[in-house]
Amino acid sequence: METKSGQTTGMKGRKPKNVFVQGAVAASFIADSIQKHSSKTDIGGHSIFLGQVRADVINGKEVASIEYTAYEEMALEKMHTIREDIFSKYDLICMHVYHSLGKVAAGEISLFVFTSSAHRKAAIDACEETVERIKAELPVWGKEIFVDETYQWKESK
Amino acid sequence: MKTNIIVFGQLTDIIGNDKLVVNNAGDTNSLLEELKKGYPALEDSKFILAVDKKLVTENTLLNTNSTIALMPPFSGG
């Protein structure tokens, strides 16, 4: 079952969904996403991870924003595999993933992972594992742009 | 035979572009050899290859329609 917001249920045969959004993930978008679940009364717990751009200071220069690029086609296929794996491992009701492309300013949200289940444990564990796999497996790159407009390529920790 | 290559992350700074075309590369080993000749800085760079969106670790034959991606370590999220 799909809705306009790109929701997924735990059914088989899902197609790769777009997870990329241009620019930051807005707090109001996250709020709307939560609100939309009020009609799904089999859900008993949600888990949400929000990745936020840090204003790191590197060699005396402060990060103003991160510009994200991705090998989109490959990333969407990989995300589809991760989603399938997570749904077969955990008793989830739904999962939503949004990752920014382009510039995201320090303090803004660049990753939104949202899992829901009947009981909290599945949602919490699935959310954590999904975030870890996104970081490790999605072909996405961040370019840290400093206040003085120089840059360096981000290294994941 | 021409092979289309797409380039990501810090490798775009080395190549000076986000795509390039290499002639007469029959497999990934000869492609890498050719690239490192043209762009010596690749020798010191950490990256992996994908052929048609699949990661490859061993020498892989290329065909005319193969798309190769040069990918440095991921840093999304």
CSV table of N, CA, C and O in Angstrom, one decimal, chain A residues 7-10 37 40 43 46 87 92-96 114-117:
chain,number,residue,atom,x,y,z
A,7,GLN,N,4.7,6.5,1.7
A,7,GLN,CA,4.7,5.5,2.8
A,7,GLN,C,4.9,4.1,2.3
A,7,GLN,O,4.5,3.8,1.2
A,8,THR,N,5.3,3.3,3.2
A,8,THR,CA,5.5,1.9,2.8
A,8,THR,C,4.9,1.0,3.9
A,8,THR,O,5.1,1.3,5.1
A,9,THR,N,4.2,0.0,3.6
A,9,THR,CA,3.7,-0.9,4.6
A,9,THR,C,4.6,-2.1,4.6
A,9,THR,O,5.5,-2.2,3.7
A,10,GLY,N,4.4,-3.1,5.4
A,10,GLY,CA,5.3,-4.2,5.5
A,10,GLY,C,5.0,-5.3,4.4
A,10,GLY,O,5.3,-6.4,4.6
A,37,HIS,N,0.3,9.5,10.9
A,37,HIS,CA,0.2,8.1,11.5
A,37,HIS,C,-1.0,8.0,12.5
A,37,HIS,O,-1.2,6.9,13.0
A,40,LYS,N,-3.3,5.2,11.8
A,40,LYS,CA,-2.8,3.8,11.9
A,40,LYS,C,-2.8,3.4,13.3
A,40,LYS,O,-1.8,3.5,14.0
A,43,ILE,N,-0.4,0.9,15.4
A,43,ILE,CA,1.0,1.3,15.9
A,43,ILE,C,0.9,1.7,17.4
A,43,ILE,O,0.0,2.3,17.9
A,46,HIS,N,6.7,4.7,17.9
A,46,HIS,CA,7.5,5.2,16.8
A,46,HIS,C,9.0,5.4,17.3
A,46,HIS,O,9.2,5.7,18.4
A,87,PHE,N,12.6,-5.0,7.1
A,87,PHE,CA,11.2,-5.4,7.2
A,87,PHE,C,11.2,-6.9,7.5
A,87,PHE,O,10.3,-7.4,8.2
A,92,LEU,N,7.9,-4.6,11.8
A,92,LEU,CA,7.6,-3.2,11.6
A,92,LEU,C,6.2,-3.0,11.0
A,92,LEU,O,5.8,-3.8,10.1
A,93,ILE,N,5.6,-1.9,11.2
A,93,ILE,CA,4.4,-1.5,10.5
A,93,ILE,C,4.7,-0.6,9.4
A,93,ILE,O,4.2,-0.8,8.3
A,94,CYS,N,5.6,0.4,9.6
A,94,CYS,CA,6.0,1.2,8.5
A,94,CYS,C,7.4,1.8,8.7
A,94,CYS,O,7.8,1.9,9.9
A,95,MET,N,8.0,2.3,7.7
A,95,MET,CA,9.3,2.9,7.7
A,95,MET,C,9.3,4.0,6.7
A,95,MET,O,8.9,3.9,5.5
A,96,HIS,N,9.9,5.2,7.0
A,96,HIS,CA,10.1,6.3,6.1
A,96,HIS,C,11.5,6.8,6.2
A,96,HIS,O,12.0,6.9,7.4
A,114,PHE,N,12.3,7.2,10.2
A,114,PHE,CA,11.1,7.1,11.0
A,114,PHE,C,10.5,5.7,10.9
A,114,PHE,O,10.1,5.2,9.8
A,115,THR,N,10.5,4.9,12.0
A,115,THR,CA,10.0,3.5,12.0
A,115,THR,C,8.9,3.4,13.0
A,115,THR,O,8.9,4.1,14.1
A,116,SER,N,7.9,2.6,12.7
A,116,SER,CA,6.8,2.4,13.6
A,116,SER,C,6.5,0.9,13.7
A,116,SER,O,6.6,0.2,12.8
A,117,SER,N,6.0,0.5,14.9
A,117,SER,CA,5.7,-0.9,15.2
A,117,SER,C,4.6,-0.9,16.2
A,117,SER,O,4.3,0.1,16.9
